[in-house]
Coordinates of C-alpha atoms in Angstrom, one line a residue:
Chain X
X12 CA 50.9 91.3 131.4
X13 CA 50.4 93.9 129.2
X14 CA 46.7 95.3 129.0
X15 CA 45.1 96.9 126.1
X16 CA 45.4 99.4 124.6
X17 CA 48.8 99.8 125.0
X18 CA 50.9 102.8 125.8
X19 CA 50.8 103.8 121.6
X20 CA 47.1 102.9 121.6
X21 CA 46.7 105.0 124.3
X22 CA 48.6 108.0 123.0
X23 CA 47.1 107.7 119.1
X24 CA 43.3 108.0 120.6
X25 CA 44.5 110.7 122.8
X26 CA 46.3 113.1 120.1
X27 CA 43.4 112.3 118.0
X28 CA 40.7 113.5 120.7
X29 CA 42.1 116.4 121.7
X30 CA 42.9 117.8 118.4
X31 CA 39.2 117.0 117.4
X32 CA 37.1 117.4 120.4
X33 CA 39.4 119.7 122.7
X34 CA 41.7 122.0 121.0
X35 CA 38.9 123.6 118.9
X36 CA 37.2 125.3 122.4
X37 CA 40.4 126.5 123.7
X38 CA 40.1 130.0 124.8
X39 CA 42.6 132.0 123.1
X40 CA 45.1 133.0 125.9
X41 CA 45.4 128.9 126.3
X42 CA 45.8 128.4 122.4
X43 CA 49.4 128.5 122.3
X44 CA 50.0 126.1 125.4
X45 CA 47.5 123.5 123.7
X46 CA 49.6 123.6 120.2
X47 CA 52.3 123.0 122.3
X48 CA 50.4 119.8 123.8
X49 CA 49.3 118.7 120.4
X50 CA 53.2 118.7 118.8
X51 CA 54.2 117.2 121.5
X52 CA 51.6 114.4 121.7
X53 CA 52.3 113.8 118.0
X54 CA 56.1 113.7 118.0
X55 CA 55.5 110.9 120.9
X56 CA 53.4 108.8 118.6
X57 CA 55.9 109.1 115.8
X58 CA 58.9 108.1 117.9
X59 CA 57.0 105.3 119.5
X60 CA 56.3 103.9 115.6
X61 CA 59.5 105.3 113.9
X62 CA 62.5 105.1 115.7
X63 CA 64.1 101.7 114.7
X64 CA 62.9 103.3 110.8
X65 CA 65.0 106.1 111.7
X66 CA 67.4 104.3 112.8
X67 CA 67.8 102.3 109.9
X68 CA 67.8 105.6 107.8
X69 CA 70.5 107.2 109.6
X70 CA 72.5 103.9 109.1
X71 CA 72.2 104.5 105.6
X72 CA 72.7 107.9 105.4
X73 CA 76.4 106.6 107.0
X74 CA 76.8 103.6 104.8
X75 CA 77.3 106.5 102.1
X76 CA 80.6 107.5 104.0
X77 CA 81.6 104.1 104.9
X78 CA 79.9 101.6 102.9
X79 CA 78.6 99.5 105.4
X80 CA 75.8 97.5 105.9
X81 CA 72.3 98.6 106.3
X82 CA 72.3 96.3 109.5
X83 CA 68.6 95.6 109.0
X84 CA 68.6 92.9 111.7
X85 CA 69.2 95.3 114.4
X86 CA 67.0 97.2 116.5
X87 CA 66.5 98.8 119.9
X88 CA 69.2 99.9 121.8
X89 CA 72.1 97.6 119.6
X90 CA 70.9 100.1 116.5
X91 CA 71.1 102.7 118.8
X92 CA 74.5 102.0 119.5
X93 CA 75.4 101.2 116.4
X94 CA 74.0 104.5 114.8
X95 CA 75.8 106.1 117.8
X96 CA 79.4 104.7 117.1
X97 CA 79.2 105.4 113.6
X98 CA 78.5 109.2 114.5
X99 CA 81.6 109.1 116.7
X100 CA 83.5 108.2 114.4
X101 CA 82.5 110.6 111.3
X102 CA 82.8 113.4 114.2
X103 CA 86.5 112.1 115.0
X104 CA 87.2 112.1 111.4
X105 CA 85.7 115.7 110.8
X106 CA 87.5 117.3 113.4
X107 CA 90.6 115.8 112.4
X108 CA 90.1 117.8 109.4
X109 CA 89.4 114.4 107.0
X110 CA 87.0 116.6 105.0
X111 CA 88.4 119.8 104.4
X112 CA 89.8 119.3 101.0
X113 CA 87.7 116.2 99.6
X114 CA 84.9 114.5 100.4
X115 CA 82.8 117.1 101.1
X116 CA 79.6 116.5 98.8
X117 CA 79.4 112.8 100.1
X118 CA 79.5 114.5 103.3
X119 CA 77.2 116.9 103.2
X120 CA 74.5 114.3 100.9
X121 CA 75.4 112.1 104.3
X122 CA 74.7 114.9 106.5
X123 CA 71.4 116.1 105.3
X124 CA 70.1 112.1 105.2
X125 CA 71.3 111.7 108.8
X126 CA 68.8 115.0 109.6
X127 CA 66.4 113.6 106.9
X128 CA 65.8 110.8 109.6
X129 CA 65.4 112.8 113.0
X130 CA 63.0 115.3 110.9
X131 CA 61.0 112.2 110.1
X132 CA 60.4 112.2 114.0
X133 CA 60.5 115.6 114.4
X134 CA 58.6 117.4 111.9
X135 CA 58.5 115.5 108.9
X136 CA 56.9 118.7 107.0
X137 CA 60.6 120.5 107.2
X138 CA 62.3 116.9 106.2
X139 CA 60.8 117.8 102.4
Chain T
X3 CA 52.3 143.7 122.2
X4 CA 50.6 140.6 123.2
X5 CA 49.8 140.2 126.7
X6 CA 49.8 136.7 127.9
X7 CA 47.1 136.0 130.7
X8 CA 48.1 132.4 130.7
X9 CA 51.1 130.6 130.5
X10 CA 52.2 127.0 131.3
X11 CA 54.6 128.4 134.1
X12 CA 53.1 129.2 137.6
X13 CA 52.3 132.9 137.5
X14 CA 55.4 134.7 139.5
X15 CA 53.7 137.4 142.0
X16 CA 56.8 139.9 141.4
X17 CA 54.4 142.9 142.2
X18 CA 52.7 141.2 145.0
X19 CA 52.0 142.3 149.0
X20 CA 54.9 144.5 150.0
X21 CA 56.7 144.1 146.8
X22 CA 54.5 147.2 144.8
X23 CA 55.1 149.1 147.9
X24 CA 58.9 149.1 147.8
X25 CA 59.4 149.2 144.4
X26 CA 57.3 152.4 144.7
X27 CA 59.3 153.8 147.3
X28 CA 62.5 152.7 145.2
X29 CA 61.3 154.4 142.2
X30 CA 59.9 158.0 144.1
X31 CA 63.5 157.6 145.3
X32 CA 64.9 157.5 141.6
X33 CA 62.6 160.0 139.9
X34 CA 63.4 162.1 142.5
X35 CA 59.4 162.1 142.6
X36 CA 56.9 162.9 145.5
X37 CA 55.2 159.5 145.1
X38 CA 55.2 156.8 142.7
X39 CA 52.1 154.5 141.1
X40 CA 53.0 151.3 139.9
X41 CA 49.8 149.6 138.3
X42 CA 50.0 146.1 136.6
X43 CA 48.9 145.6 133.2
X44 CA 49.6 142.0 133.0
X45 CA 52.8 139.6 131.1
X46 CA 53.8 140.6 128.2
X47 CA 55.1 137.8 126.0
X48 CA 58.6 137.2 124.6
X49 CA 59.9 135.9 128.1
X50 CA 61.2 132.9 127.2
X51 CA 64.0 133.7 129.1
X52 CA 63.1 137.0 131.2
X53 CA 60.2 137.8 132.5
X54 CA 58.0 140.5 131.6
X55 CA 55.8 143.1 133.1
X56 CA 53.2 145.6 132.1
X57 CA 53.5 148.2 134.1
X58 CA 52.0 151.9 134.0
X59 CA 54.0 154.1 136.4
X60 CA 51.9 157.5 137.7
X61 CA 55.0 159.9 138.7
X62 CA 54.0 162.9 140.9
X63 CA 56.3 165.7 140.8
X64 CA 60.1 165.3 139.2
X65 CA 61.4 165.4 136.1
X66 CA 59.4 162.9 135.1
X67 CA 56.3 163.9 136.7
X68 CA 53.3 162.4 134.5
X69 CA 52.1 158.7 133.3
X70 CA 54.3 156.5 131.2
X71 CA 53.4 153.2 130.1
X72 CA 56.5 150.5 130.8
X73 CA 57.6 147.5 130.9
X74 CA 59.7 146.0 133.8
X75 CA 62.0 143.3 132.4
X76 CA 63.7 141.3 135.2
X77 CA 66.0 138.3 135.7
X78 CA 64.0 135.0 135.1
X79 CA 64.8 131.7 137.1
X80 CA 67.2 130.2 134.8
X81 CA 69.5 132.1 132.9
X82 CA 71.3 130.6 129.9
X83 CA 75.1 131.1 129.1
X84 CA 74.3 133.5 126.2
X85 CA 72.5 136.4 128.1
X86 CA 74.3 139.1 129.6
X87 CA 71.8 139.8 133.3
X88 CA 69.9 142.8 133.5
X89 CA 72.0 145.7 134.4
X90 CA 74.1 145.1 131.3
X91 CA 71.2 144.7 129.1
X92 CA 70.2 148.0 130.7
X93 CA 73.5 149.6 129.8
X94 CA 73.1 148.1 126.3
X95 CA 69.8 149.7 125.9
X96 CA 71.2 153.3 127.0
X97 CA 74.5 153.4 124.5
X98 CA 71.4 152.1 121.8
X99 CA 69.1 154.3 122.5
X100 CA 71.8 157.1 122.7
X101 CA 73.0 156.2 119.2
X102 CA 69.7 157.3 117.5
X103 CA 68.5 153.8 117.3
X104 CA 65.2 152.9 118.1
X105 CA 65.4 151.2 121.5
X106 CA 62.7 151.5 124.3
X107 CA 63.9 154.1 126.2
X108 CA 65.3 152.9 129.6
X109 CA 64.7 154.4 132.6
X110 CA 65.6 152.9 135.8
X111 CA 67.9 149.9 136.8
X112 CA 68.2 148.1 139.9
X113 CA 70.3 145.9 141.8
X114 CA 69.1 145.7 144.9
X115 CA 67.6 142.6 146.3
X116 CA 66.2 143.7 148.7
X117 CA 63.5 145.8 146.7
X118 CA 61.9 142.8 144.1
X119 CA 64.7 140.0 144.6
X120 CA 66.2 139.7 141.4
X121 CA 67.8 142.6 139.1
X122 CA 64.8 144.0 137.2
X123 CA 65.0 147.5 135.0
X124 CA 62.4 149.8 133.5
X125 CA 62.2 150.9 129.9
X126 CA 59.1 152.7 128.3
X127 CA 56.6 150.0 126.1
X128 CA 56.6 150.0 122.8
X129 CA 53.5 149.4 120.8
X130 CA 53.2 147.1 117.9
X131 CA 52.8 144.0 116.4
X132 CA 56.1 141.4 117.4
X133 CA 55.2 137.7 116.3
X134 CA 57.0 136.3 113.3
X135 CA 54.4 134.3 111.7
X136 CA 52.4 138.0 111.5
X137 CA 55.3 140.1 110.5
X138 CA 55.6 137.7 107.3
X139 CA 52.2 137.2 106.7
X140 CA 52.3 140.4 104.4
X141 CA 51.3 139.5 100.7
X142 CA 54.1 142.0 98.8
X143 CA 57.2 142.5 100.2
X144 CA 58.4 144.9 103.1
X145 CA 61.5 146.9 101.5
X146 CA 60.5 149.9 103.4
X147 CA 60.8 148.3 106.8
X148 CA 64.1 146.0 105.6
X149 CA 65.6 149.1 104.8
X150 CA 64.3 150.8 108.5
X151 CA 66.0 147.7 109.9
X152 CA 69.2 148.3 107.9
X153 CA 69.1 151.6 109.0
X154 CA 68.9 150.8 112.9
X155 CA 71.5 148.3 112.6
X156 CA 73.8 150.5 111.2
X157 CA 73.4 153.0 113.8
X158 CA 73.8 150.5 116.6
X159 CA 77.1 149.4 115.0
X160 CA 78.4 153.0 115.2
X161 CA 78.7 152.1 119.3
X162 CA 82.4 150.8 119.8
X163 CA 84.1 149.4 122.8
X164 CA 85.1 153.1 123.2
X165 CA 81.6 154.3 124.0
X166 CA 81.8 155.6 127.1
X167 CA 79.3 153.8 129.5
X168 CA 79.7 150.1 128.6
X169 CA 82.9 148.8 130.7
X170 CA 80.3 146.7 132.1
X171 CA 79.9 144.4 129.1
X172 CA 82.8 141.6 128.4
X173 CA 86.0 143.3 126.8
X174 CA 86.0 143.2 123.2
X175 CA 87.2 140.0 121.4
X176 CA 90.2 140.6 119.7
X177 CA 88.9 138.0 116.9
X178 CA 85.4 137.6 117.1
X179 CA 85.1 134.5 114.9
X180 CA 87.9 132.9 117.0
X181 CA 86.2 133.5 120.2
X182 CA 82.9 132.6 119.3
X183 CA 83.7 129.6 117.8
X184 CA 85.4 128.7 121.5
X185 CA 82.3 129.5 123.1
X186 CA 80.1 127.1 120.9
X187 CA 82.2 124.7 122.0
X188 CA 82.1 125.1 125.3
X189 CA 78.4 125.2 125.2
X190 CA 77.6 122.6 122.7
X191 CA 80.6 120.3 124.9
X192 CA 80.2 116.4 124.4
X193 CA 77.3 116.9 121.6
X194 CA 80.3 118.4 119.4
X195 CA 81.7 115.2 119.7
X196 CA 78.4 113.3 118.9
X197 CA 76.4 115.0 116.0
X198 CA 78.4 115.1 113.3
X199 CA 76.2 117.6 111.7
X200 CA 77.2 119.9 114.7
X201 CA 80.9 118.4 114.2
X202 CA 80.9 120.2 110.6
X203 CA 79.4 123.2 111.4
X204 CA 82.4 123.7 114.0
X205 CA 85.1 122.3 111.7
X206 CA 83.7 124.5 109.1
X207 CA 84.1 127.7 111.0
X208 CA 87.1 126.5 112.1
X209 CA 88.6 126.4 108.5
X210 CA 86.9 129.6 107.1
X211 CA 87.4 131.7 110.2
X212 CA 87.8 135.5 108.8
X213 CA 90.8 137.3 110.0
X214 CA 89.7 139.7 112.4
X215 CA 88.3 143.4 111.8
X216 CA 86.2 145.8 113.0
X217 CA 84.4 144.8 116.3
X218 CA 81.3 146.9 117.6
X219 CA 78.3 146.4 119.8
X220 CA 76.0 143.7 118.2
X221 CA 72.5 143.3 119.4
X222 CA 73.1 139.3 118.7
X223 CA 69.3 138.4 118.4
X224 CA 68.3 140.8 115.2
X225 CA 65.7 139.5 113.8
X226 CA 62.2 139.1 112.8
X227 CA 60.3 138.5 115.8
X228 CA 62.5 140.7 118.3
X229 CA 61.1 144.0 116.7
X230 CA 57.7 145.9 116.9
X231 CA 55.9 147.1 114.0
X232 CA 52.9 149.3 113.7
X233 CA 50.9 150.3 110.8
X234 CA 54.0 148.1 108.2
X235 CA 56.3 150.7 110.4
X236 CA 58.9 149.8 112.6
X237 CA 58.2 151.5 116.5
X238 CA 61.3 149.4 118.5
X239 CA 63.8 146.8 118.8
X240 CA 63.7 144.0 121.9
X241 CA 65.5 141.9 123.0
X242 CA 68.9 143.0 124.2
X243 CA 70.0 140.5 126.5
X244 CA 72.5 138.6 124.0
X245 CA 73.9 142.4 123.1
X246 CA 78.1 142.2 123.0
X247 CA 81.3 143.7 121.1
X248 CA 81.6 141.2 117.6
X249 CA 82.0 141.5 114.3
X250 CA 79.5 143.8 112.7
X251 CA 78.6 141.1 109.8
X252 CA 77.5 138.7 112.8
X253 CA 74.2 140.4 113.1
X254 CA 73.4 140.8 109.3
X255 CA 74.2 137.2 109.1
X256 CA 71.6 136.6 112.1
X257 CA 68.8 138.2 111.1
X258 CA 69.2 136.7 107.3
X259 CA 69.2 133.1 109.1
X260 CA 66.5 130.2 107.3
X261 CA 65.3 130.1 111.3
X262 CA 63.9 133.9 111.1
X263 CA 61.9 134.0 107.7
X264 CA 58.7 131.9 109.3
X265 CA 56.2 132.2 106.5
X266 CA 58.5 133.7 103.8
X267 CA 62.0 131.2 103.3
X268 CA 62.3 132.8 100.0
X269 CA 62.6 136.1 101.3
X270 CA 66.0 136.0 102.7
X271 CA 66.2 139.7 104.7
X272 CA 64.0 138.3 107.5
X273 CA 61.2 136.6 105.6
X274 CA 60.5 140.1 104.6
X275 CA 62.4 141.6 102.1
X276 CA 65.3 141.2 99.4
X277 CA 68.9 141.3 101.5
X278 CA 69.4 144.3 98.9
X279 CA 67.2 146.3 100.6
X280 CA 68.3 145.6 104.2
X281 CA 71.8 145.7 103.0
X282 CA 71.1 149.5 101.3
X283 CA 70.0 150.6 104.7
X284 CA 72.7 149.4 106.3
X285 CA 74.9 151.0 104.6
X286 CA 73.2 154.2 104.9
X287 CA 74.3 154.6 108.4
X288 CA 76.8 152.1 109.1
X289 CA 79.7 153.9 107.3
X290 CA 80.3 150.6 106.1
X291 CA 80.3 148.0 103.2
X292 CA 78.7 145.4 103.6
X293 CA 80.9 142.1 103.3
X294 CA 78.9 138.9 101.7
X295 CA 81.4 136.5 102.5
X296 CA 81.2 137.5 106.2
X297 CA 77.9 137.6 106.6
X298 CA 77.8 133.7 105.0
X299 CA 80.1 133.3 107.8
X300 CA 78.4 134.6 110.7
X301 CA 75.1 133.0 108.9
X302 CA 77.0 129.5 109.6
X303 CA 77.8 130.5 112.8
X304 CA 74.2 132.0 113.5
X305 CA 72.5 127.8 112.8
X306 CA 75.3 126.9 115.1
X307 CA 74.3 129.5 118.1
X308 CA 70.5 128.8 117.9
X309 CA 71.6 124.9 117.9
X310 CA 73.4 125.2 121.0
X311 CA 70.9 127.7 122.6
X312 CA 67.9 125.6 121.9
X313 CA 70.2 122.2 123.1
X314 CA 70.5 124.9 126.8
X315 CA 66.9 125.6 126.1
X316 CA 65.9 121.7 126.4
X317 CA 68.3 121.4 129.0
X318 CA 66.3 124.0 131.6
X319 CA 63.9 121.4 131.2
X320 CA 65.6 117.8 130.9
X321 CA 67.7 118.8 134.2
X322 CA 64.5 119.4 136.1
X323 CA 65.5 123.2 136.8
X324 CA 62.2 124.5 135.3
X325 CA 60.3 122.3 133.5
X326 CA 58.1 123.7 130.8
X327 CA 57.2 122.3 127.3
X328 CA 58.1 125.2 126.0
X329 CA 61.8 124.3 126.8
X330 CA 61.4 120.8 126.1
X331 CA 59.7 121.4 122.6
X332 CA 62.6 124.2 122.0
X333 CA 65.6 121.0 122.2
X334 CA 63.9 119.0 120.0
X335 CA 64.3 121.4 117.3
X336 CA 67.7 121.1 117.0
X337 CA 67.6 118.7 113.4
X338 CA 65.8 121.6 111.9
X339 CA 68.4 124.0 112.5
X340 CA 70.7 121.8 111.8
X341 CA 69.0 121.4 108.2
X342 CA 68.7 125.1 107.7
X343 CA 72.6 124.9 108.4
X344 CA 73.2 122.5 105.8
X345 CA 71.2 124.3 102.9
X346 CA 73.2 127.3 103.9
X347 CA 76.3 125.6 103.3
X348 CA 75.3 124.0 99.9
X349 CA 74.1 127.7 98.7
X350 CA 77.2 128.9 99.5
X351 CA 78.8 126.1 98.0
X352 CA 81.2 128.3 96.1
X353 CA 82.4 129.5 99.1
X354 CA 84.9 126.6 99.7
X355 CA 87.7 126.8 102.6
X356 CA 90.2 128.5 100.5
X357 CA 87.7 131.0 98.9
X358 CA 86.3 131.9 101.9
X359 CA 89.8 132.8 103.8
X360 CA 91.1 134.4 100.5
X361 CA 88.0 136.7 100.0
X362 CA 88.9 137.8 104.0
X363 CA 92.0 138.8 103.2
X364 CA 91.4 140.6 100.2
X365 CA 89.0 142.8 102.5
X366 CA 91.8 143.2 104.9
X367 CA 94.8 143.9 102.1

């Protein structure tokens, strides 16, 4: 059923053509709006192409904490999930005060993996 | 100040048909003037949350007979839990401007729906250049103007709950850290419970909460961005709608923030200067020290306050209340804060639970 392009050949070609062809003539009280449209264009592509990578990372980034398995058969929604319950859990844990005296540099290198990921999405510039 | 001609929200007519007319007659009323003027100069930027208005007002007879150039600052669609509404701001902006610092002058307030709608006020514009990514464009650093800022904020926090003229604002937390640590989690609710970066943040103010101290007004969104400068001078501060009674160190830690330094991380007072200089002025008029250890405090708190305000921000939009990419692009930048948040917290690594506490309480002894 599906035609082509698809939706993320669609989006590439359009992020590329109106940062190219469009965003150059923008009148200057427009400028701002049409950066905004650009970032936003662009995050979409890398979502579309990186979330299950993300995903992975951010499993990972746990697996420091609770030395689990990468789980690289999983994708879609069960990674999701799985990313999702493990969070749950490590904010259960914080609250509960598991952290306050040790643990906290496995923690925090957790931590700043887990945001490593989403920045990859994001704005990979400020993941460096 | 930049005027914004478009914008990707519909254009609000506030001064439109019989609107000019009675806020003329509103205003002739208030000046005590024969007749008022009120011509548009167009949207001023900076309204993420209000909306605001060039205005000129032409004044015949009064005390304030003449031309002044305003702006008229009033209640946008969607309001977000941090803001304090208009006539507050308004009564922030007069105990400010009263205390010497450099505050656009306000002038009128209204709360009258039946002259624009919502609850607007008037305050004289300011010229000067506002954007961050300008501000910290300069090649050498700005002491002069980190000091200025110092300066200012130390004035401001001379105004105490005693002022007269500010019952209207929320009575004065009896410990700051305490309280605003219960109001991030009411606004950050279920996500506290689902980001564990977020989770930390809490549990780490939790544990290094200073005992209380003093508690004066705080402007609550000092920073680069929120003030004018002309000619590397500063002409005003903006922005008062967050204003409140906290812990003086709250704002120093604010305006210090990773998420106000745009072109400049490495300078730490605001992308502009050393802290040393902003600190210096501070202390110039503040009639106090400042405290390091707070301020890393309030700095944690501060990633944790624009978290849950840009997680509102993307809300507005996400609920369907006012969509805008503006919003939308303003919730998704909550893992950079949240990275800002963490290399605060390894910087201060030091700074571990029991330092942190004992450091308070060696301020308080």
């Amino acid at each position: 059923m599906r035609t082509n392009p698809d939706a993320r050949g669609l989006l590439d070609i359009a992020a590329a053509t109106f940062r190219t062809d469009v965003l150059p003539h923008v009148a200057p009280e427009a400028r701002y709006a049409a950066l905004m449209v650009a970032n936003a264009l662009e995050i979409a592509q890398r979502e579309l192409t990186g979330l299950d990578a993300s995903g992975h990372a951010m499993l990972a980034a746990l697996a420091l904490l609770y030395g689990e398995d990468a789980y690289d058969d999983l994708g879609g929604n069960d990674l999701r999930h799985r990313v999702e319950a493990l969070q749950h859990r490590l904010c259960i844990e914080i609250a509960a005060g598991d952290f306050d005296h040790d643990g906290q540099d496995t923690l925090l290198d957790s931590l700043e993996a887990i945001v490593k990921a989403r920045l990859a999405i994001l704005n990979p510039k400020a993941a460096g | 100040m930049h005027v914004v001609s478009a914008s990707d929200q519909p254009p609000r007519s506030l001064l439109a048909d019989d609107n000019r007319g009675r806020l003329e007659g509103w205003l002739a009323g208030q000046a005590g003037a024969s007749r008022v003027t009120v011509t548009e100069d167009g949207r001023l930027g900076g309204g993420a949350i209000s909306l605001n208005l060039a205005v000129t007002l032409d004044i015949d007879g009064g005390p304030l007979a003449g031309r002044h150039a305003c702006v008229l600052r009033a209640e946008g669609g969607g309001r977000i839990s941090a803001s304090i509404g208009k006539l507050r701001e308004f009564v922030v902006l007069r105990a400010a401007f009263a205390a010497g610092v450099a505050a656009p002058e306000p002038l009128f307030a209204c709360d009258d729906p039946a002259v624009l709608g919502p609850d607007f006020y008037i305050m004289r514009r300011a010229e000067g250049l506002g954007a961050g990514h300008a501000i910290t464009r300069s090649e050498a650093p700005q002491a002069d103007l980190a000091r200025e800022l110092g300066r200012q904020l130390g004035r401001l926090h001379r105004v105490t709950p005693d002022t007269p003229g500010l019952d209207r604002l929320a009575e004065a937390p009896e410990c700051p850290a305490q309280e605003t640590l219960a109001q991030f989690r009411a606004w950050l609710g279920d996500l506290g419970r689902r980001d564990p970066v977020l989770a930390w943040g809490l549990r780490w103010m939790e544990v290094n909460a200073p005992l209380p101290g003093a508690v004066v007004l705080c402007h609550r969104d000092f920073r680069t961005g929120n003030y004018l400068v002309k000619d590397g001078a500063l002409t005003a501060i903006l922005d008062w709608e967050f204003a409140g009674f906290s812990d003086p160190m709250e704002d120093l830690g604010w305006f210090c923030a990773r998420s106000w330094r745009f072109r400049r991380p490495d300078r730490e007072a605001g992308g502009i200067a050393d802290r040393a200089d902003f600190y210096a002025g501070y202390e110039e008029t503040s009639g106090r020290r400042v405290d390091p250890a707070r301020v890393a405090y309030w700095e944690t708190a501060a990633y944790l306050r624009w978290a849950a305000i840009a997680v509102e921000q993307g809300r507005r939009h996400t609920s369907g209340a006012e969509p805008s990419l503006e919003l939308a692009l303003t919730g998704r930048m909550l893992p950079e804060i949240e990275m800002d948040m963490l290399r605060h917290l390894r910087s201060i690594g030091g700074l571990s639970a029991t330092s942190a506490v004992g450091s308070a309480i060696d301020k308080v002894a």
